[in-house]
Tab-separated table of C-alpha atoms in Angstrom:
chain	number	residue	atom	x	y	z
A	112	UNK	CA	-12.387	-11.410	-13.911
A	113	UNK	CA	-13.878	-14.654	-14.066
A	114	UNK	CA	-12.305	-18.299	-12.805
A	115	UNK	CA	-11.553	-21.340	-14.863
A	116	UNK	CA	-14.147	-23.438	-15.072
A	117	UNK	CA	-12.252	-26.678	-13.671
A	118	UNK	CA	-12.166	-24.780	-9.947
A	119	UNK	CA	-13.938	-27.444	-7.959
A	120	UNK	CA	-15.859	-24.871	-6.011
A	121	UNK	CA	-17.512	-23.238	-9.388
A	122	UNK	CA	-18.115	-26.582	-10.404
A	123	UNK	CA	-20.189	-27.473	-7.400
A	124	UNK	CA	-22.877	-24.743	-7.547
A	125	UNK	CA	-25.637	-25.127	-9.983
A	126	UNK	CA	-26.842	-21.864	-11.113
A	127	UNK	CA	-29.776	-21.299	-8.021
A	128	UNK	CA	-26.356	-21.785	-5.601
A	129	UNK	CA	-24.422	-19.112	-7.523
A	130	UNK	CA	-27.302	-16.356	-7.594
A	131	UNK	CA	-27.973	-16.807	-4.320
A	132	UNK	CA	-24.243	-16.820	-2.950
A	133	UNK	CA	-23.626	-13.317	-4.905
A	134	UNK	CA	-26.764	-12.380	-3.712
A	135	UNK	CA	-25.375	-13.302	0.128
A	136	UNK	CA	-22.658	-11.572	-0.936
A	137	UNK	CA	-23.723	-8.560	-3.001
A	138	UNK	CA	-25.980	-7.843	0.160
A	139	UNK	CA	-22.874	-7.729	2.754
A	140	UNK	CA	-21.267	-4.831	0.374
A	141	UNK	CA	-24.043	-3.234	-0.180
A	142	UNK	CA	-25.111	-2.937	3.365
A	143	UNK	CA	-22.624	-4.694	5.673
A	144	UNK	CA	-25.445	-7.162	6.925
A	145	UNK	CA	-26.607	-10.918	6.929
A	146	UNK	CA	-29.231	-11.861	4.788
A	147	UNK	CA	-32.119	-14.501	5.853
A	148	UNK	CA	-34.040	-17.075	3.931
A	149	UNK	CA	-37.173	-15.177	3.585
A	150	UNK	CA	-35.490	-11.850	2.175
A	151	UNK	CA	-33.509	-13.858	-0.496
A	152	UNK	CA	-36.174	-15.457	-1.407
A	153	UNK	CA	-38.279	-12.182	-2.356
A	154	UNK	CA	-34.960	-11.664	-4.299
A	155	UNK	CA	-34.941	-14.114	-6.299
A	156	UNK	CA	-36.128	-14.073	-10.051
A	157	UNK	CA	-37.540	-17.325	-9.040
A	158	UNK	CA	-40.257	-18.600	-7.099
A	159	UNK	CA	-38.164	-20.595	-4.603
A	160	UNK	CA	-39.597	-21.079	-0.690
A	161	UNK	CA	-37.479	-19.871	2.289
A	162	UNK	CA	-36.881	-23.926	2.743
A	163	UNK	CA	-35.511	-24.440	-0.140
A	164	UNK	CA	-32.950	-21.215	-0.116
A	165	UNK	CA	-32.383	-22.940	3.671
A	166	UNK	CA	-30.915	-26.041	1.968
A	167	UNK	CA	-28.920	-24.156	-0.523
A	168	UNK	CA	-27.625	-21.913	2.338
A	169	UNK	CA	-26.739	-24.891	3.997
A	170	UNK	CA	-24.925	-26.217	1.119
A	171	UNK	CA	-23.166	-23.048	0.981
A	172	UNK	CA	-22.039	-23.302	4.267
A	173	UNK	CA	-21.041	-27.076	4.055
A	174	UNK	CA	-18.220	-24.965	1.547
A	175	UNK	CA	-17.209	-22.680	4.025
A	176	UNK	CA	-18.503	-19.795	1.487
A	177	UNK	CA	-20.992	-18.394	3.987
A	178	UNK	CA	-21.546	-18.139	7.880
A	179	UNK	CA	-24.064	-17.137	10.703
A	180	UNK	CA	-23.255	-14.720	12.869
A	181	UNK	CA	-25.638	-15.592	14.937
A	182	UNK	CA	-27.911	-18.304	15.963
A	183	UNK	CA	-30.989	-17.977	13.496
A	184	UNK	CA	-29.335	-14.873	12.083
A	185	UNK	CA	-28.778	-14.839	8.393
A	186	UNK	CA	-25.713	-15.445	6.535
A	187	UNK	CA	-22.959	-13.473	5.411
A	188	UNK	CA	-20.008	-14.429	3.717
A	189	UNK	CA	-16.655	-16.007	5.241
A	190	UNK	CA	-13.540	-14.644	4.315
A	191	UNK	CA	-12.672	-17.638	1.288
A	192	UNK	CA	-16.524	-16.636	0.155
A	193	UNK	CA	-15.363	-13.460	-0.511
A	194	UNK	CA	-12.057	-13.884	-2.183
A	195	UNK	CA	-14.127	-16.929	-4.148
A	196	UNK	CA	-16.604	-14.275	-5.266
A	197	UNK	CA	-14.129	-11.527	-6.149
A	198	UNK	CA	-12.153	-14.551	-8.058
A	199	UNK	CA	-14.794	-16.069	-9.951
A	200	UNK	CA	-17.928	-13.301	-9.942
A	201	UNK	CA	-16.956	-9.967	-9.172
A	202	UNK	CA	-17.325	-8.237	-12.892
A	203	UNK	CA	-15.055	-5.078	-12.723
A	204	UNK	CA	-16.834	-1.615	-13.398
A	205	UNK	CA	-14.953	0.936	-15.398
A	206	UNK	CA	-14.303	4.467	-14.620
A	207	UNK	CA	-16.364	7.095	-16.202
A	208	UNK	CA	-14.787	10.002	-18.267
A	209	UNK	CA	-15.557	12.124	-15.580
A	210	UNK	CA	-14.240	10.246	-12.781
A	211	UNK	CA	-11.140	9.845	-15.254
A	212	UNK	CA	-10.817	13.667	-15.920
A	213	UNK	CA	-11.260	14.062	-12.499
A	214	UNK	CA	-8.190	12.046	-11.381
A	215	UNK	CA	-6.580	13.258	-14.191
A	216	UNK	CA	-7.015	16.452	-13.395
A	217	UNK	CA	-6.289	16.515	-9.672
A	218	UNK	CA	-3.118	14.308	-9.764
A	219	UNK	CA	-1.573	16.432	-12.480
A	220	UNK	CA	-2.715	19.449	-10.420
A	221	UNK	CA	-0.896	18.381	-7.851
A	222	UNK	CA	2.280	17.365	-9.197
A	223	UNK	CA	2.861	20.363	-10.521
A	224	UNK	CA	5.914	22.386	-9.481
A	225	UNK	CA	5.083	20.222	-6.346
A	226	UNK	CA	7.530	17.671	-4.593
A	227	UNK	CA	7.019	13.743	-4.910
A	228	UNK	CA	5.399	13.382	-1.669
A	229	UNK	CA	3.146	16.476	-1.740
A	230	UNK	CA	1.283	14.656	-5.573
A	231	UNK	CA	1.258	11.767	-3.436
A	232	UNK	CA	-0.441	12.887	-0.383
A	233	UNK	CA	-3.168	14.572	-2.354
A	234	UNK	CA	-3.546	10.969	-4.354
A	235	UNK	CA	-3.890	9.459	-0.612
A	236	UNK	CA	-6.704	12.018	-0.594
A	237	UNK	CA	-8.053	11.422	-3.703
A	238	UNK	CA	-8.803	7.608	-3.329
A	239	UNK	CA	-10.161	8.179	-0.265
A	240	UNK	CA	-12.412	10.723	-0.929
A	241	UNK	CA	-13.716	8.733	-4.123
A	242	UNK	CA	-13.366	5.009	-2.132
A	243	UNK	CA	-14.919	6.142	1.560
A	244	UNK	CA	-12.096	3.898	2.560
A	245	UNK	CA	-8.505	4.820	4.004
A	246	UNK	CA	-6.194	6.658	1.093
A	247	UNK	CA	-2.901	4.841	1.308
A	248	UNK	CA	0.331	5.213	-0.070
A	249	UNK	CA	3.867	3.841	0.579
A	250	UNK	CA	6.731	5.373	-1.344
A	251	UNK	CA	10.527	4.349	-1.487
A	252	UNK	CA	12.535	7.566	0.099
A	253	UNK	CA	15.545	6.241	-1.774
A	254	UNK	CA	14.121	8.168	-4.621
A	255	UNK	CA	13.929	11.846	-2.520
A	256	UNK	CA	16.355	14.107	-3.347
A	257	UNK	CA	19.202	14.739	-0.697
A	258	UNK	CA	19.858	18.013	0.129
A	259	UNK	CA	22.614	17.859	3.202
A	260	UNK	CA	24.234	15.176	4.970
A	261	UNK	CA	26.554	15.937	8.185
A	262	UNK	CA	29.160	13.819	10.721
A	263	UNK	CA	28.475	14.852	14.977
A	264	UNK	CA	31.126	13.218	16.681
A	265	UNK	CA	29.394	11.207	19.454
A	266	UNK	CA	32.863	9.529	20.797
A	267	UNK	CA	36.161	9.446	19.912
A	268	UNK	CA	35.644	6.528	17.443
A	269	UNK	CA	31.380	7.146	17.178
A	270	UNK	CA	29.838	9.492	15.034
A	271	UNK	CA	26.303	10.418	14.189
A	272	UNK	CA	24.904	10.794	9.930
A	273	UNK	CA	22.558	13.243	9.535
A	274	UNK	CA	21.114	13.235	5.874
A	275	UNK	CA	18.829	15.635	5.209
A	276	UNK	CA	16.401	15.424	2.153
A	277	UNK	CA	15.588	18.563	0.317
A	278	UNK	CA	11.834	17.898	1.421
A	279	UNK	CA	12.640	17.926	5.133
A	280	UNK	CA	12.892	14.494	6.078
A	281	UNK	CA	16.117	14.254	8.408
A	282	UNK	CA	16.987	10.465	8.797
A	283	UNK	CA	19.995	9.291	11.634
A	284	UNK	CA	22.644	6.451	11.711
A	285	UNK	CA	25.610	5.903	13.984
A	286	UNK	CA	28.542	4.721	12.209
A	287	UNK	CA	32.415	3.956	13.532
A	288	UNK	CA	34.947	6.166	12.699
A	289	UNK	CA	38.318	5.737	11.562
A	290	UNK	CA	40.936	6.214	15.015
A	291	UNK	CA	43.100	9.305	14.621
A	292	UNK	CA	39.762	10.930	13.244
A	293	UNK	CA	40.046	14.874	13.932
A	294	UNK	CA	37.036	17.635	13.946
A	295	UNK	CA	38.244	18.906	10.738
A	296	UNK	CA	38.313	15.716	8.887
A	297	UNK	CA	34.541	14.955	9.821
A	298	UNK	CA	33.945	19.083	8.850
A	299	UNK	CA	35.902	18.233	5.398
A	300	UNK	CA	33.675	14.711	4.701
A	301	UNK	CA	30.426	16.713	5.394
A	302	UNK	CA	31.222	19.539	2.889
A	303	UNK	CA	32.282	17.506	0.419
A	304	UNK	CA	29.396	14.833	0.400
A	305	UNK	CA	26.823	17.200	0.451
A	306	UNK	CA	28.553	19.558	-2.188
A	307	UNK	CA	28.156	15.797	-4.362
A	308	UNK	CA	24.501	14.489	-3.218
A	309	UNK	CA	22.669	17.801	-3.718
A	310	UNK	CA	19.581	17.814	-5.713
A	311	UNK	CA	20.352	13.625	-6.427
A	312	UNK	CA	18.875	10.478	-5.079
A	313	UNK	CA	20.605	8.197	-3.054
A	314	UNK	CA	21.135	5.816	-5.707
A	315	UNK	CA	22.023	8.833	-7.973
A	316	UNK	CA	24.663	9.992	-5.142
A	317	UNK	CA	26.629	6.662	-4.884
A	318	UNK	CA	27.093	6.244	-8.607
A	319	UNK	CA	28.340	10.425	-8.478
A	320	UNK	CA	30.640	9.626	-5.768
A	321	UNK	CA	32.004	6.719	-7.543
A	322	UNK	CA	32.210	8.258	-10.223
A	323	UNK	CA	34.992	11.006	-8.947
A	324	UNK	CA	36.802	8.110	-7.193
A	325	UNK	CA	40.397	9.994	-8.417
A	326	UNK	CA	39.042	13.510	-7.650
A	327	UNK	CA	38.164	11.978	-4.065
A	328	UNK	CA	41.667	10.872	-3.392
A	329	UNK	CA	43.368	14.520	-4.856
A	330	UNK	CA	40.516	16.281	-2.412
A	331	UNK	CA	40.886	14.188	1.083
A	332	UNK	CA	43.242	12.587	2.921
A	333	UNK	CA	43.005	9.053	3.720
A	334	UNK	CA	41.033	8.845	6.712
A	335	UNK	CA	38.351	11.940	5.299
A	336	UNK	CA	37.636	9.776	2.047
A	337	UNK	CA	36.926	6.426	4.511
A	338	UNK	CA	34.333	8.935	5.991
A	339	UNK	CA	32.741	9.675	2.851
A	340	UNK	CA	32.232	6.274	1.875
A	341	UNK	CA	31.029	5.420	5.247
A	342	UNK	CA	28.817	8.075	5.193
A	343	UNK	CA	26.981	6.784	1.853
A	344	UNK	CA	27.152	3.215	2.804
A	345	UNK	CA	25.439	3.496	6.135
A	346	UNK	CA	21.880	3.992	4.150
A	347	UNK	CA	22.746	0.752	1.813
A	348	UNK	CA	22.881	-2.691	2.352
A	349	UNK	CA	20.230	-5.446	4.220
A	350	UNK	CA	17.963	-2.221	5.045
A	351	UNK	CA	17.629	-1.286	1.117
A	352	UNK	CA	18.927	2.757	2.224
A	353	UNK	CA	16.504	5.005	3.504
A	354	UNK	CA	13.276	3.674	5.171
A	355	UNK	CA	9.529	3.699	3.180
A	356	UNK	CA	7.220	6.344	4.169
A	357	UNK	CA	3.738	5.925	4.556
A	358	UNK	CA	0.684	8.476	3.718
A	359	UNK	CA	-2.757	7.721	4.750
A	360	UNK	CA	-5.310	9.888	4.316
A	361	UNK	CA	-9.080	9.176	5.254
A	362	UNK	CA	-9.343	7.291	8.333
A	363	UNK	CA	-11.791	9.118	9.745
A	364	UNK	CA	-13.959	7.174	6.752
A	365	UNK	CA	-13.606	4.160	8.296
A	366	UNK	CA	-15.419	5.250	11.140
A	367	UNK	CA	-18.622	5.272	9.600
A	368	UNK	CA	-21.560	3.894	9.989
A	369	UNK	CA	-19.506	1.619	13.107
A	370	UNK	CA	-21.175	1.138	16.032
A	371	UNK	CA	-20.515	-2.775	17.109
A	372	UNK	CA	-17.511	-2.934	19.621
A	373	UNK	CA	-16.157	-6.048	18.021
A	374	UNK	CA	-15.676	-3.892	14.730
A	375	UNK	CA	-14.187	-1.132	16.766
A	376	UNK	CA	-11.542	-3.218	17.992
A	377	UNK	CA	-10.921	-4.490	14.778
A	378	UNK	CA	-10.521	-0.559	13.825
A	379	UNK	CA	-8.129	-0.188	16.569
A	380	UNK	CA	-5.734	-2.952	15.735
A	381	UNK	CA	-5.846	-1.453	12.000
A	382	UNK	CA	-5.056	2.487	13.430
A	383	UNK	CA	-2.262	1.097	15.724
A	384	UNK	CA	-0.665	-0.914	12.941
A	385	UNK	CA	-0.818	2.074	10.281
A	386	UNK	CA	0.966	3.976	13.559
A	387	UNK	CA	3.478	1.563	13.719
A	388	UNK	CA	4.020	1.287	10.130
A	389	UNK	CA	6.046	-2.051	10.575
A	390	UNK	CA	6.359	-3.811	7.412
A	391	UNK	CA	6.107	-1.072	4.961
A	392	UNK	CA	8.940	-2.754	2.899
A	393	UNK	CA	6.318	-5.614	2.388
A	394	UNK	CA	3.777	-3.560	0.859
A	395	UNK	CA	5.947	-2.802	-1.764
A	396	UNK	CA	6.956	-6.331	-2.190
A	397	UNK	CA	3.457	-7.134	-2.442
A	398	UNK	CA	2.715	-4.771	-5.285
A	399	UNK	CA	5.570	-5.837	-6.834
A	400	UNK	CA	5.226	-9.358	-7.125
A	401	UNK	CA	1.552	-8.504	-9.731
A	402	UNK	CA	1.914	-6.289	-12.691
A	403	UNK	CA	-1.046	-4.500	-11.907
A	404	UNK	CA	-3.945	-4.059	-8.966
A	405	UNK	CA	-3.439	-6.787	-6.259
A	406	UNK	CA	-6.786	-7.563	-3.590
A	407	UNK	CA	-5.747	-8.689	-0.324
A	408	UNK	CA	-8.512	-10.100	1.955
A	409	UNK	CA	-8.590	-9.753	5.664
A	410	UNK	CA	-5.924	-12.356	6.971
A	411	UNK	CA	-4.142	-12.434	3.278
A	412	UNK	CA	-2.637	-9.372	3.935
A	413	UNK	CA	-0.363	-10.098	6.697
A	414	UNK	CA	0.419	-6.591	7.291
A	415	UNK	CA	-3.526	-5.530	8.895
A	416	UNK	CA	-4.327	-8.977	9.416
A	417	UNK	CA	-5.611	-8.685	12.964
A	418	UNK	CA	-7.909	-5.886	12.036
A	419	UNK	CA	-9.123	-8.216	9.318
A	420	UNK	CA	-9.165	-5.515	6.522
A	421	UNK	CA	-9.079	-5.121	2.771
A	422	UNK	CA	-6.454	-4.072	0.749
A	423	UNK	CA	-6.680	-2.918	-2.644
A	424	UNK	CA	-3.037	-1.474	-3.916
A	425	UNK	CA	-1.381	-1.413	-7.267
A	426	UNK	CA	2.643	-0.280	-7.748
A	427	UNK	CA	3.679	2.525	-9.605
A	428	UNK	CA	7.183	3.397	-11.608
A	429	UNK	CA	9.711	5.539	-12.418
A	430	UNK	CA	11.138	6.146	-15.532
A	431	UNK	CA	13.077	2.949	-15.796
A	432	UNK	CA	10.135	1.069	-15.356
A	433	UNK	CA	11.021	0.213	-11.246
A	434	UNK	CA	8.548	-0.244	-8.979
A	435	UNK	CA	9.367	2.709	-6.662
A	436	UNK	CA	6.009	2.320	-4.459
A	437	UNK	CA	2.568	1.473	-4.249
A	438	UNK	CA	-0.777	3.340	-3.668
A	439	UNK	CA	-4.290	1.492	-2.650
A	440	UNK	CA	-7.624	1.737	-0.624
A	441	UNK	CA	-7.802	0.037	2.455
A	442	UNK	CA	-10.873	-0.821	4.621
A	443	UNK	CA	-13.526	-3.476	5.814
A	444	UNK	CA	-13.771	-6.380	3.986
A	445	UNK	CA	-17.376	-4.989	2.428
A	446	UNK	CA	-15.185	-2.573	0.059
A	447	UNK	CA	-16.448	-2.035	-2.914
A	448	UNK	CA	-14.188	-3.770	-4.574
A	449	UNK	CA	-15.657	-3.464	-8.054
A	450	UNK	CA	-15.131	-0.077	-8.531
A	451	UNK	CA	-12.022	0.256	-6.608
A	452	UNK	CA	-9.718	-1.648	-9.004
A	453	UNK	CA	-10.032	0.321	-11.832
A	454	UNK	CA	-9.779	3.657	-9.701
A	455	UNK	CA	-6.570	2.774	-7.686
A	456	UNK	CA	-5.269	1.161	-11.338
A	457	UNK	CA	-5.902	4.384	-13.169
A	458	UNK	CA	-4.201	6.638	-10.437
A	459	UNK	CA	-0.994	4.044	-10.041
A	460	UNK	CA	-0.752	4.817	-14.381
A	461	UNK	CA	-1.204	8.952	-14.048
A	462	UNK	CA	1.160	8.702	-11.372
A	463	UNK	CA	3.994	6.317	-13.303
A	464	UNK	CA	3.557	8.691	-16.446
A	465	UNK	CA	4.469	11.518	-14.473
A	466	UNK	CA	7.299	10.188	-13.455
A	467	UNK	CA	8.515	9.107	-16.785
């Protein structure tokens, strides 16, 4: 992963700026601390004095590629130092064949004779265990299998959809109903949708009940087959059917080793926003948009943005090639983001040829 050599920045470090700035840099990941004049310069292959790394530092900062904390402190880098170094530097490591046998292993494990969401929740666990971040996935419920879906009259002209997936998930709308609409009718809908959307996805369910559009009209009167299209439509439209779920696993990771309160709060803001889960849609919007592993750093991922953490996520597909969700590592910007790529790439292909 390297930069074009016409990026202005690049261009305006001579080889003693560069070493030291991934020094600055390799530091902060390493250890999550600032680095001073003195110590870099007992780093260096060269014999440079502390004044002289001073100027460069100060060049450096001139750049907005490195800050002080602190008054005298050393430097660390600013967020567009580290999305400049992950852009231009950062040299990707590769998985080893045991960490590949290893997620091999354990996501096939998992998947099998299991439901979607159970191989999915142990891949959460997975990259979080090998990361020592957060294990995150989001995952389309539009491709769950249905198992039951059901009209409560609320009102004379209200009614409650309850769709049921066959791994538990019960999701609500309230829809209008037809006037004239009797107990029966709504009895009749149910019985019939769910005798059609059993064991299919939603998008699998619409087509079906399209599909029998004459054997709809020979089954139900008038006002029951209004019901059953209702009662599909409901989950389509602006909202894109049934809402994303999220799995994190591993938060109690990025706890450690945290002891300043300003990097508490910034925990907190990141816990109450995975609570939330507002926006999930835009994760996989964001995955979508790269063909493979996207890095998101501190404010450019507008989801976590006020906790000002990393997100490393890649999509994964189904069998028509869809993007159908998206699986990462998220944490504080010092993530090792080197040997996270290729680990949350790997796992996004297992998972996609699974689903094939």
């Amino acid at each position: 992963m390297t930069k074009a050599v016409h990026d202005p920045t690049l261009q305006s470090l001579d080889m003693r700026s560069r070493d030291i700035f991934r020094r600055i840099v390799d530091t902060y990941l390493r250890d999550g601390e600032p680095v001073g004049s003195r110590s870099l310069a007992r780093m260096l292959p060269s014999s440079l004095s502390p004044a002289t790394v001073r100027n460069v530092m100060s060049d450096l900062e001139q750049l907005g590629l490195i800050y002080a904390p602190h008054i005298s402190a050393g430097r660390l880098p600013t967020q567009k130092g580290l999305r400049f170094f992950v852009d231009a530097f950062m040299e990707l490591g590769d998985l080893s064949e045991d960490e590949r046998r290893v997620i091999d292993a354990q996501v096939r494990a998992s998947g099998n004779g299991a439901t979607l969401e159970q191989m999915l929740t142990e891949a959460s666990q997975m990259l979080s265990g090998m990361s020592r971040g957060a294990g995150l996935v989001v995952t389309a419920n539009n491709e769950v299998a249905l198992k039951h879906i059901e009209f409560i009259q609320l009102e004379p002209t209200r009614a409650l959809v309850v769709l049921v997936s066959q791994n538990g998930d019960v999701e609500n709308r309230v829809i209008e109903l037809p006037i004239g609409i009797t107990a029966s009718q709504l009895h009749e809908a149910s019985n019939f949708l769910s005798a059609h959307i059993r064991g299919r996805t939603l998008a699998e369910a619409k087509t079906e009940i399209a599909r029998i559009q004459e054997e709809t009209r020979v089954a139900l009167d008038t006002l029951s087959q209004d019901l059953v299209e209702k009662g599909l439509a409901v989950w389509a439209g602006n909202e894109g059917g049934l809402p994303a779920r999220l799995i994190v696993r591993g938060r109690a990771n990025l706890l450690e080793n945290v002891t300043a309160q300003a990097d508490i709060e910034l925990l907190k803001h990141l816990f109450e926003d995975l609570e939330t889960q507002d926006g999930l849609i835009q994760l996989l919007g964001l995955a979508e948009e790269g063909s493979g592993v996207r890095i998101f750093i501190g404010s450019e991922n507008k989801l976590f943005s006020l906790s000002g953490s990393s997100l490393v996520v890649a999509p994964y597909r189904d069998k028509d090639s869809r993007v159908i969700g998206a699986l990462g590592v998220i944490g504080p910007t010092r993530l090792n983001y080197a040997r996270i790529v290729p680990m949350v790439d790997y796992t996004a292909q297992i998972i996609s040829r699974l689903l094939r």
